[in-house]
GROMACS .gro file of C-alpha atoms in nm:
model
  377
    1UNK     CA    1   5.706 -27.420   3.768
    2UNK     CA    2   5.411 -27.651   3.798
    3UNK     CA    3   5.532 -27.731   4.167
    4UNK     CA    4   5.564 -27.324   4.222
    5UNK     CA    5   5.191 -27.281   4.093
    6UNK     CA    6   5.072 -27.513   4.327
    7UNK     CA    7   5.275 -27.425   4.612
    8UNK     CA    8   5.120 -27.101   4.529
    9UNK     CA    9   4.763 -27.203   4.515
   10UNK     CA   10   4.767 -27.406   4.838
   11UNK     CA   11   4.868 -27.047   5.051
   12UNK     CA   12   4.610 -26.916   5.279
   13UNK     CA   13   4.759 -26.524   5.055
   14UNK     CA   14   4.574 -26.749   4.764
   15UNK     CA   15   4.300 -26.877   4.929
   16UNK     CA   16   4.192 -26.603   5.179
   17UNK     CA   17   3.854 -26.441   5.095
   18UNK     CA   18   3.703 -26.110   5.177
   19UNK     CA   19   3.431 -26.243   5.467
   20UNK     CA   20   3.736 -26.466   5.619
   21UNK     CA   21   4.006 -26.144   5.658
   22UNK     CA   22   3.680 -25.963   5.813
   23UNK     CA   23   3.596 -26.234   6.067
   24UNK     CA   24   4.003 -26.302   6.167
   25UNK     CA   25   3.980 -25.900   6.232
   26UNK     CA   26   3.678 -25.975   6.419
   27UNK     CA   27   3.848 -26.215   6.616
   28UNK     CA   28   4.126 -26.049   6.729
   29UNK     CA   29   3.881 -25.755   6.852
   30UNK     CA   30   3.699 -26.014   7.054
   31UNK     CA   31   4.076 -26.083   7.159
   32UNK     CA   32   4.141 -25.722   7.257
   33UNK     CA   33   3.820 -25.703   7.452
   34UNK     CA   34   3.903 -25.951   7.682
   35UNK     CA   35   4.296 -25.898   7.720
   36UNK     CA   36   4.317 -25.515   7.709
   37UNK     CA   37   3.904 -25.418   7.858
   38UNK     CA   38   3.862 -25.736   8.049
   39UNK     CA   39   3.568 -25.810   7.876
   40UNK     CA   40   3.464 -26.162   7.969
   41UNK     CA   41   3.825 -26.270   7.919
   42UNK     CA   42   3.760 -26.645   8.005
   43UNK     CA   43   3.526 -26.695   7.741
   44UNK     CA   44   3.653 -26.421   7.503
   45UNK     CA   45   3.988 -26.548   7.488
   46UNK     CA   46   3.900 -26.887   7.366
   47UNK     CA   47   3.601 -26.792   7.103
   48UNK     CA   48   3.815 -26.552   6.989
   49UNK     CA   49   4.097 -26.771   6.901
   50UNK     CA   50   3.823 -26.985   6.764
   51UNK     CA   51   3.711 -26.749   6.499
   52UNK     CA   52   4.072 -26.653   6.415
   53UNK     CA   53   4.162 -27.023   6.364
   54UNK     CA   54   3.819 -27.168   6.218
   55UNK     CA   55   3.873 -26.855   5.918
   56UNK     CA   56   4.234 -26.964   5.873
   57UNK     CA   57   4.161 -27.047   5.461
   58UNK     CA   58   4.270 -27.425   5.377
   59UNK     CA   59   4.298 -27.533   5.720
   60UNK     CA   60   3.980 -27.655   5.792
   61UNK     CA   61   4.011 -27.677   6.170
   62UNK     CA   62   3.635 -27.561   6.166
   63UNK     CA   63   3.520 -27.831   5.871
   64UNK     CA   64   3.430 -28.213   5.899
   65UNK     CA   65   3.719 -28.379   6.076
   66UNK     CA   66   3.888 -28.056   6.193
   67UNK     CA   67   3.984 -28.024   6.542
   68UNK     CA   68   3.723 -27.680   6.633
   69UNK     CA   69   3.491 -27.914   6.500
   70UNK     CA   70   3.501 -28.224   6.665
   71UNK     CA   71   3.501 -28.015   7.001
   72UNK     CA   72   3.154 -27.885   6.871
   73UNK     CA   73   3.043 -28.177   6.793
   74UNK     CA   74   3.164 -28.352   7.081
   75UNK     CA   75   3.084 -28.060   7.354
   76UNK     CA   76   2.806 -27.864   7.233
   77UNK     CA   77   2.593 -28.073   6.959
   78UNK     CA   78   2.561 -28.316   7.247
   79UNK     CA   79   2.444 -28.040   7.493
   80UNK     CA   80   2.746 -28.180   7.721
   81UNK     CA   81   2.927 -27.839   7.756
   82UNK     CA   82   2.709 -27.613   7.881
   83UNK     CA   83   2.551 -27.847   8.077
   84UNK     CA   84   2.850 -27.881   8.283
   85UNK     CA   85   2.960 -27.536   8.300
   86UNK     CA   86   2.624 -27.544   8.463
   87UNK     CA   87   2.699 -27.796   8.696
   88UNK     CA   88   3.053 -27.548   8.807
   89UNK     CA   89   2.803 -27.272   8.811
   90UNK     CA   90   2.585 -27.440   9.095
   91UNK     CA   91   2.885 -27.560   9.290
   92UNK     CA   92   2.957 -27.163   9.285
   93UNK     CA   93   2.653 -27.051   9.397
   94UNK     CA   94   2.479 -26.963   9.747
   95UNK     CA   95   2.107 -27.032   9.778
   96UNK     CA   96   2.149 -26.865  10.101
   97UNK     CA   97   2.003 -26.480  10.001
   98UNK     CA   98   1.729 -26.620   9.821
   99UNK     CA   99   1.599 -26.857  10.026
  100UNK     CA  100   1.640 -26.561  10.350
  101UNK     CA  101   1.446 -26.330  10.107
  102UNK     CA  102   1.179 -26.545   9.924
  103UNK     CA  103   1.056 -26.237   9.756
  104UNK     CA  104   1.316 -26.162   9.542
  105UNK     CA  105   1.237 -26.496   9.378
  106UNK     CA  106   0.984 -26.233   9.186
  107UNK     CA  107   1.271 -26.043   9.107
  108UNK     CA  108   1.475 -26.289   8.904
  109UNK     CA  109   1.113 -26.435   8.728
  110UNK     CA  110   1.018 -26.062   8.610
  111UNK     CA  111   1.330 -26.015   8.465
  112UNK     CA  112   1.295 -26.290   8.225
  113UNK     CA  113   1.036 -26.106   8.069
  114UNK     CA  114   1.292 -25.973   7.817
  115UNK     CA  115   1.320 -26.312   7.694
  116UNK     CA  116   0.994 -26.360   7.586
  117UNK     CA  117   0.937 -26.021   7.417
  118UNK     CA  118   1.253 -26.081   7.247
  119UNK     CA  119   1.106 -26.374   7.086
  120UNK     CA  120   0.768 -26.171   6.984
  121UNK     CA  121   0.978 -25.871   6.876
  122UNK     CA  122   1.149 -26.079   6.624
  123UNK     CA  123   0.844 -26.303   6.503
  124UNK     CA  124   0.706 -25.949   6.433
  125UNK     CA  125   1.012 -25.783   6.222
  126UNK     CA  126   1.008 -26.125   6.042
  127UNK     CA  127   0.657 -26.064   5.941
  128UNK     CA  128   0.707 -25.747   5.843
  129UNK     CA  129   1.023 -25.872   5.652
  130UNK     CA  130   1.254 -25.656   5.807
  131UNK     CA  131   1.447 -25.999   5.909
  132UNK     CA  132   1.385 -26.318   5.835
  133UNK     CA  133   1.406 -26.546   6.192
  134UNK     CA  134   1.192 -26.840   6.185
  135UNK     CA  135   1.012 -26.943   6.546
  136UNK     CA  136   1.342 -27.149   6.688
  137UNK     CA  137   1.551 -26.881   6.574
  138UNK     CA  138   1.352 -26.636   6.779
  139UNK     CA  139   1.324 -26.832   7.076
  140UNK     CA  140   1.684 -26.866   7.043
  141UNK     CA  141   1.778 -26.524   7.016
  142UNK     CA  142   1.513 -26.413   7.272
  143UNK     CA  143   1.724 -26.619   7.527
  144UNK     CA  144   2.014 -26.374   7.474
  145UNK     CA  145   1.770 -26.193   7.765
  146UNK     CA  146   1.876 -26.405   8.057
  147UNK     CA  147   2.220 -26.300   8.052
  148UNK     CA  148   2.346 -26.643   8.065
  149UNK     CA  149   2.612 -26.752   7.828
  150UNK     CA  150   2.561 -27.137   7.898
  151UNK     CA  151   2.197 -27.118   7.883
  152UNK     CA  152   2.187 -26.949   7.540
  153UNK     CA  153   2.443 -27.165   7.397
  154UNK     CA  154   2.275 -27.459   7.477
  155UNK     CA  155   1.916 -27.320   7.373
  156UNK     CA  156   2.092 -27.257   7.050
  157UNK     CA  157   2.239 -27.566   6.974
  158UNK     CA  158   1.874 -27.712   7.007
  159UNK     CA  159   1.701 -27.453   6.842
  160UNK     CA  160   1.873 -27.265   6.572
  161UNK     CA  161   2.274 -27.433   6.585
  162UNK     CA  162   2.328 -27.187   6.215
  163UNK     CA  163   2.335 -26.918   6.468
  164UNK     CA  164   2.530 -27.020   6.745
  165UNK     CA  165   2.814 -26.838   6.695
  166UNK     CA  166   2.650 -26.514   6.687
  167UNK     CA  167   2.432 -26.552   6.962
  168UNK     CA  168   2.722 -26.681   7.206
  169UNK     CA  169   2.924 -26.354   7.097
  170UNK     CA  170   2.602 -26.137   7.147
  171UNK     CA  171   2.551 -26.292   7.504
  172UNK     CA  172   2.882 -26.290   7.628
  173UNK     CA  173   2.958 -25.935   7.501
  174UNK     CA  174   2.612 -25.837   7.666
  175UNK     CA  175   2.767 -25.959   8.036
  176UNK     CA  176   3.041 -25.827   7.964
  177UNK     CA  177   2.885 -25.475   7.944
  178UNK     CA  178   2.667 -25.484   8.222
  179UNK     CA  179   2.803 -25.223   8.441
  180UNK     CA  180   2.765 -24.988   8.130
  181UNK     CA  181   2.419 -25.123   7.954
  182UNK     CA  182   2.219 -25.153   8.323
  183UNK     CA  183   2.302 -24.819   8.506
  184UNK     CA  184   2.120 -24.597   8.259
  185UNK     CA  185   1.819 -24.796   8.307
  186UNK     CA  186   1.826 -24.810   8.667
  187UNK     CA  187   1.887 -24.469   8.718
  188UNK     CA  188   1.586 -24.387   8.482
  189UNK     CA  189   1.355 -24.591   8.634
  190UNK     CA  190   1.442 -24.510   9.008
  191UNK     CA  191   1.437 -24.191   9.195
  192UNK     CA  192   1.737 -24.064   9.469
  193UNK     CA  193   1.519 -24.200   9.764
  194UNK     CA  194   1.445 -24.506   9.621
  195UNK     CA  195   1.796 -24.572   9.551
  196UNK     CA  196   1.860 -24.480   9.922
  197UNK     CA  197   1.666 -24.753  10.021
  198UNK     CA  198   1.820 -24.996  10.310
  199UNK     CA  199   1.707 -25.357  10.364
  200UNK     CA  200   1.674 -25.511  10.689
  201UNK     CA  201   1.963 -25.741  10.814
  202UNK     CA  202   1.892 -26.088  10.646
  203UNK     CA  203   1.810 -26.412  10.887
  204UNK     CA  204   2.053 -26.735  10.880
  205UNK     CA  205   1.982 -26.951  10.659
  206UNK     CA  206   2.067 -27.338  10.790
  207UNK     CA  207   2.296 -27.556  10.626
  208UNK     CA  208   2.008 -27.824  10.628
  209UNK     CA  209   1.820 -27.518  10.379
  210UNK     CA  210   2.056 -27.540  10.185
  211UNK     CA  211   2.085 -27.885  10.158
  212UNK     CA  212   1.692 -27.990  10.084
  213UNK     CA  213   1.606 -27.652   9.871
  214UNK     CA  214   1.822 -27.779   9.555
  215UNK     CA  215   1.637 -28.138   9.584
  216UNK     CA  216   1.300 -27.987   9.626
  217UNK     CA  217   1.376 -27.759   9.319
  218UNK     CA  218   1.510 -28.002   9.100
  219UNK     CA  219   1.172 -28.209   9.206
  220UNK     CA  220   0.917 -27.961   9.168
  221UNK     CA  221   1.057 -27.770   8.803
  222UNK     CA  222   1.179 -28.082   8.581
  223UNK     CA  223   0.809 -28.304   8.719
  224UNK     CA  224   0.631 -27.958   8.603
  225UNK     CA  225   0.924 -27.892   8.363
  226UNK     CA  226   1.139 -28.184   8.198
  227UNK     CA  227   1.276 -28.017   7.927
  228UNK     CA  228   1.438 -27.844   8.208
  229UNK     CA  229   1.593 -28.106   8.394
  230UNK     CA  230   1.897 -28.090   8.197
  231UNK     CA  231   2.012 -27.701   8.298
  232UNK     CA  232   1.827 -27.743   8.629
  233UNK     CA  233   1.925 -28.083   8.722
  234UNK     CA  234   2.323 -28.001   8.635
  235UNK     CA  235   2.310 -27.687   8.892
  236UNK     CA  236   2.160 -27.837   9.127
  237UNK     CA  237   2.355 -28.127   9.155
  238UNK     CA  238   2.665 -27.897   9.182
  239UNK     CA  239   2.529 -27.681   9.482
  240UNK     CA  240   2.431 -28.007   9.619
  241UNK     CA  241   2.806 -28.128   9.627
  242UNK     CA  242   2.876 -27.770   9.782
  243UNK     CA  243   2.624 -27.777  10.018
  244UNK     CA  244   2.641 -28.142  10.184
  245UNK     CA  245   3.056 -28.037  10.252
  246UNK     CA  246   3.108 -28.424  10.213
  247UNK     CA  247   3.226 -28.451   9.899
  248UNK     CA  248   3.474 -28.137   9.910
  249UNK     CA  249   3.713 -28.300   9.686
  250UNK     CA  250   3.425 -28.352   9.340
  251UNK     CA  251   3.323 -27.976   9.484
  252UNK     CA  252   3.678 -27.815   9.464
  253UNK     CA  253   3.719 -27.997   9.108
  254UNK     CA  254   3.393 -27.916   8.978
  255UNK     CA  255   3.448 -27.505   9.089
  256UNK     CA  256   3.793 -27.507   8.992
  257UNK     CA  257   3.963 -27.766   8.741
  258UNK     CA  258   3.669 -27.930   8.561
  259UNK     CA  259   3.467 -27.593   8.484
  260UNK     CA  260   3.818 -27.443   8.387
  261UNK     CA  261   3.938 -27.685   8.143
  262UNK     CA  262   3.527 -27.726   7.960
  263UNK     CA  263   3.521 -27.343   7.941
  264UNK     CA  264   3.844 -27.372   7.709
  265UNK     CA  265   3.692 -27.653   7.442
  266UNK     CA  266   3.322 -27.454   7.480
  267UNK     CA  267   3.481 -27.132   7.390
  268UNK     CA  268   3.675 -27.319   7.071
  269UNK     CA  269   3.342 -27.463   6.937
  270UNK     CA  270   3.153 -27.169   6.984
  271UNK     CA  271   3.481 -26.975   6.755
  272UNK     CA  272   3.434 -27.262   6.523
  273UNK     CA  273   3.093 -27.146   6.434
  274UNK     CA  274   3.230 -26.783   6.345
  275UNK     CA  275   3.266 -26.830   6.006
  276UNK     CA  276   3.202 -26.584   5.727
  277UNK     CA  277   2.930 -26.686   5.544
  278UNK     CA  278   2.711 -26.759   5.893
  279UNK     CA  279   2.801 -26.422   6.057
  280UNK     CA  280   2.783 -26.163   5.792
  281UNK     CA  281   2.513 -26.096   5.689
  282UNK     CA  282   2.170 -25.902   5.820
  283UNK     CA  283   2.097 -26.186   6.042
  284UNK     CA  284   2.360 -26.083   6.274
  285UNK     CA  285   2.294 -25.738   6.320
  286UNK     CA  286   1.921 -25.836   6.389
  287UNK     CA  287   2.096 -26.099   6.676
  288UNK     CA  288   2.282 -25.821   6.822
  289UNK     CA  289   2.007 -25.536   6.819
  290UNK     CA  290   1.760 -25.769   6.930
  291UNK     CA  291   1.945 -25.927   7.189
  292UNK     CA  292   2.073 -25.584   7.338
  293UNK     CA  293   1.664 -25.498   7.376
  294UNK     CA  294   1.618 -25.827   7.528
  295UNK     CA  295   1.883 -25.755   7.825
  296UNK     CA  296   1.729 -25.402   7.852
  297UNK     CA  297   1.414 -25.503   7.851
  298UNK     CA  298   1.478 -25.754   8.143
  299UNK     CA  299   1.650 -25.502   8.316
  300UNK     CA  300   1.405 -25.253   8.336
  301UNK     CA  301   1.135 -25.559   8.395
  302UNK     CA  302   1.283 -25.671   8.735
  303UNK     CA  303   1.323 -25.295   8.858
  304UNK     CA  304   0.960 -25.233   8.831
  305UNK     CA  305   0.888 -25.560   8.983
  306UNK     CA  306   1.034 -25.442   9.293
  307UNK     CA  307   0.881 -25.114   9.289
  308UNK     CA  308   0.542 -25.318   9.251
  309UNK     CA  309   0.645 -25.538   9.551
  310UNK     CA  310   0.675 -25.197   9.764
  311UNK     CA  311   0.326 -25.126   9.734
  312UNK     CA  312   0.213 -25.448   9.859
  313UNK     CA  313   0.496 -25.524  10.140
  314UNK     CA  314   0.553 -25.375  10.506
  315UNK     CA  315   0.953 -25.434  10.441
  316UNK     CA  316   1.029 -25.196  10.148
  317UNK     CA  317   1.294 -25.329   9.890
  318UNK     CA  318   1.517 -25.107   9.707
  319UNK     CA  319   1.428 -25.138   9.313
  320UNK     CA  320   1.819 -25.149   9.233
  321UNK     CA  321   1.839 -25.535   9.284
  322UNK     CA  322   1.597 -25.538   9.070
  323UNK     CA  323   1.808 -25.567   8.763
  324UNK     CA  324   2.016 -25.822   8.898
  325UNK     CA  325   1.714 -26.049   8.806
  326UNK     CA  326   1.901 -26.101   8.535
  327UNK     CA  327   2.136 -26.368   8.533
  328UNK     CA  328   2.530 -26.234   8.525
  329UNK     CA  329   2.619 -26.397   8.829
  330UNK     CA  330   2.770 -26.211   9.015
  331UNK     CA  331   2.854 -25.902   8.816
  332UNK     CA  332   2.475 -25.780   8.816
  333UNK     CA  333   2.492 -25.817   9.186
  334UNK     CA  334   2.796 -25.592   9.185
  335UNK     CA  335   2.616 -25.315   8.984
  336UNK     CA  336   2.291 -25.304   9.207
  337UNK     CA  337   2.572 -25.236   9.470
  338UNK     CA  338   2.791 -24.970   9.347
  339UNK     CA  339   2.465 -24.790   9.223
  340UNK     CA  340   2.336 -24.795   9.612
  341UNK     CA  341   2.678 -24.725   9.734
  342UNK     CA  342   2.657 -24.424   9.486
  343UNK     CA  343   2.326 -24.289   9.631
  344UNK     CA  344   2.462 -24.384  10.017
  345UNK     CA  345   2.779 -24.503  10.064
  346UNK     CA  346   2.667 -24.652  10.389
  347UNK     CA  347   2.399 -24.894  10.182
  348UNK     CA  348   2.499 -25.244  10.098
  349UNK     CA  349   2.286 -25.429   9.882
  350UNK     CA  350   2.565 -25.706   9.793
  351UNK     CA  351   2.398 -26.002   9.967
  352UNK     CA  352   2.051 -25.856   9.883
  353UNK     CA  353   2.133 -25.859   9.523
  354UNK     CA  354   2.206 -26.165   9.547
  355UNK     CA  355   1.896 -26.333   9.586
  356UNK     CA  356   1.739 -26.250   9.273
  357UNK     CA  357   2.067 -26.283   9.065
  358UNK     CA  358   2.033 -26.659   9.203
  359UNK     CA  359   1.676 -26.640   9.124
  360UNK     CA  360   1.763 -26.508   8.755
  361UNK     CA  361   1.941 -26.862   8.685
  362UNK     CA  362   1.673 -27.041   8.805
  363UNK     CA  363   1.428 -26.838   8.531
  364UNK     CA  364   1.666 -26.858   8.289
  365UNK     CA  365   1.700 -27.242   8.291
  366UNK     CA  366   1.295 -27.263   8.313
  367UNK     CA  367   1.293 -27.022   8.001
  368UNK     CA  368   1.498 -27.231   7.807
  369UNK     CA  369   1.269 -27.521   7.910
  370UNK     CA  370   0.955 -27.373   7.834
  371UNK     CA  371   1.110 -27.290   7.481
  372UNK     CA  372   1.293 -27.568   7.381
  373UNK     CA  373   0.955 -27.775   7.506
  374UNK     CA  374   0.700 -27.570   7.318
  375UNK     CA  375   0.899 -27.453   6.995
  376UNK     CA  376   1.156 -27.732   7.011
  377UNK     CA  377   0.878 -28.008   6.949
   0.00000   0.00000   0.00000
């Protein structure tokens, strides 16, 4: 009988509490985003399965010595995760719209704007005791702005790790939604003839651009910059292996294999950090609200940049690749498209949109810098 007791006991029936059942239902919804809406399937998938198996009770996959855990604190305690997904991200990326269209450089730096009123947003509803975020946990949240998964997971692991989890749900679910968060904004902030814009035919850019603008980048940000080297200095060394096309071999693997394979640990140790008593509570909800203002907030910030830029520029932009500012390579792009395409289906601003979605990982990285450097310390 004693045997039968214990057998008992040692069940996850037994041992299940009330905040673990909620977060393995919150897990498979993160599951059902990505498999039945699509929603950010490749890093859904993964953090999803990582809640589901880091609130399995008396398993402790997500505990000292667990599996989930010794992929966080292998992959993302280190910084070594996102740091490479960075480096894939670069090898993915075209300089080639920005550097035809300087201007939208503006573009992507406005829309980072949301970060940084994020951060005073919550510092204020702190003081008011509505939440209670300390500075790093601000900074970190305020991140959530840039709409750039790797970027706010690695922010967070420096600045507020207790929140992790949270914040890489809130970020990812946030790109995710772009086509549904950013056209309400656009369309408020833009009128039918602005939307009808059409930008002039963009020059070539050389594949000797392309080649010195990553070095010169990584040079002039991480001298000015060093605490963001490490985001900077990853992507650039990626488009660099692009770029030169003599390396096409570490290129194909970093795009394809490499990225593919750290994108399945990363989303594990971010699931890991789902656990109950971390993501229920108030805190959460404040990460979510507050992170959905920052995206809107950047949003709206890079499509009144442009409209600025009109008023001081012979070559009129259109304001809708505005919002691609912010960093949800390339699905932003794709929005400031179908909106133009909506207004005149003859009107492509793809490529356009490009350039300051480029330019939005660029601010994002510096972002993280300048907060991980000035709160951090």
């Amino acid at each position: 009988m004693d045997k039968l007791i214990h057998l008992w006991e040692a069940t996850g029936i037994h041992q299940i509490t009330p905040g673990q059942g909620v977060m393995i239902l919150i897990g498979m919804l993160l599951l059902y985003l990505a498999i039945k809406k699509n929603f950010e399937p490749l890093l859904l998938v993964p953090i999803g399965f990582g809640g589901v198996l880091a609130n399995i009770p008396g398993a402790g996959l997500a505990e000292a010595g667990g599996i989930l855990h010794i992929f966080y604190t292998v992959g993302i305690e280190s910084g070594a995760f996102p740091l490479i997904i960075f480096m894939g991200v670069g090898a993915m990326t075209d300089f080639g719209p920005l550097l035809a269209n300087p201007k939208t450089l503006f573009l992507g730096a406005a829309a980072q704007f949301g970060i940084f009123a994020t951060l005073m947003g919550a510092v204020v509803l702190s003081y008011y005791g509505i939440f209670d975020f300390s500075l790093s946990d601000a900074a970190a949240i305020g991140i959530i702005g840039g709409a750039d998964g790797p970027t706010s997971i690695y922010v967070a692991s420096k600045l507020a790790p207790d929140l992790l989890g949270a914040i890489a749900v809130a970020s990812y679910s946030y790109m995710a939604l772009v086509p549904l968060i950013q056209p309400p904004i656009m369309r408020a902030l833009t009128s039918e003839s602005e939307r009808k814009i059409k930008m002039v035919q963009q020059r070539h850019v050389s594949q000797r651009e392309k080649i010195v603008f990553p070095l010169l980048l990584l040079i002039l940000v991480a001298f000015l910059l060093p605490d963001a080297a490490p985001l900077l200095g990853m992507f650039c060394f990626g488009n660099l292996m692009k770029e030169c096309a003599v390396v096409d071999r570490l290129s194909n693997t970093t795009q394809n294999s490499l990225i593919n394979t750290v994108t399945i640990f990363l989303g594990l140790a971010v699931g890991s950090k789902l656990s109950a008593d971390k993501f229920l509570d108030l805190q959460t909800l404040g990460i979510l609200v507050l992170g959905m203002g920052a995206f809107a907030i950047g949003t709206a910030c890079g499509v009144l940049m442009a409209k600025i830029l009109n008023k001081l520029i012979k070559e009129p932009i259109n304001p809708l690749i505005g919002s691609a500012g912010v960093s949800a390579v390339p699905m932003a792009a794709r929005v400031s498209n179908k909106m133009g395409l909506e207004s005149d289906p003859h009107n492509f601003l793809l490529m356009h949109a490009m350039g300051p979605n480029v330019a939005g990982v660029i601010g994002s990285a510096v972002a993280a810098g300048i907060l991980i450097n000035y709160i951090g310390a």
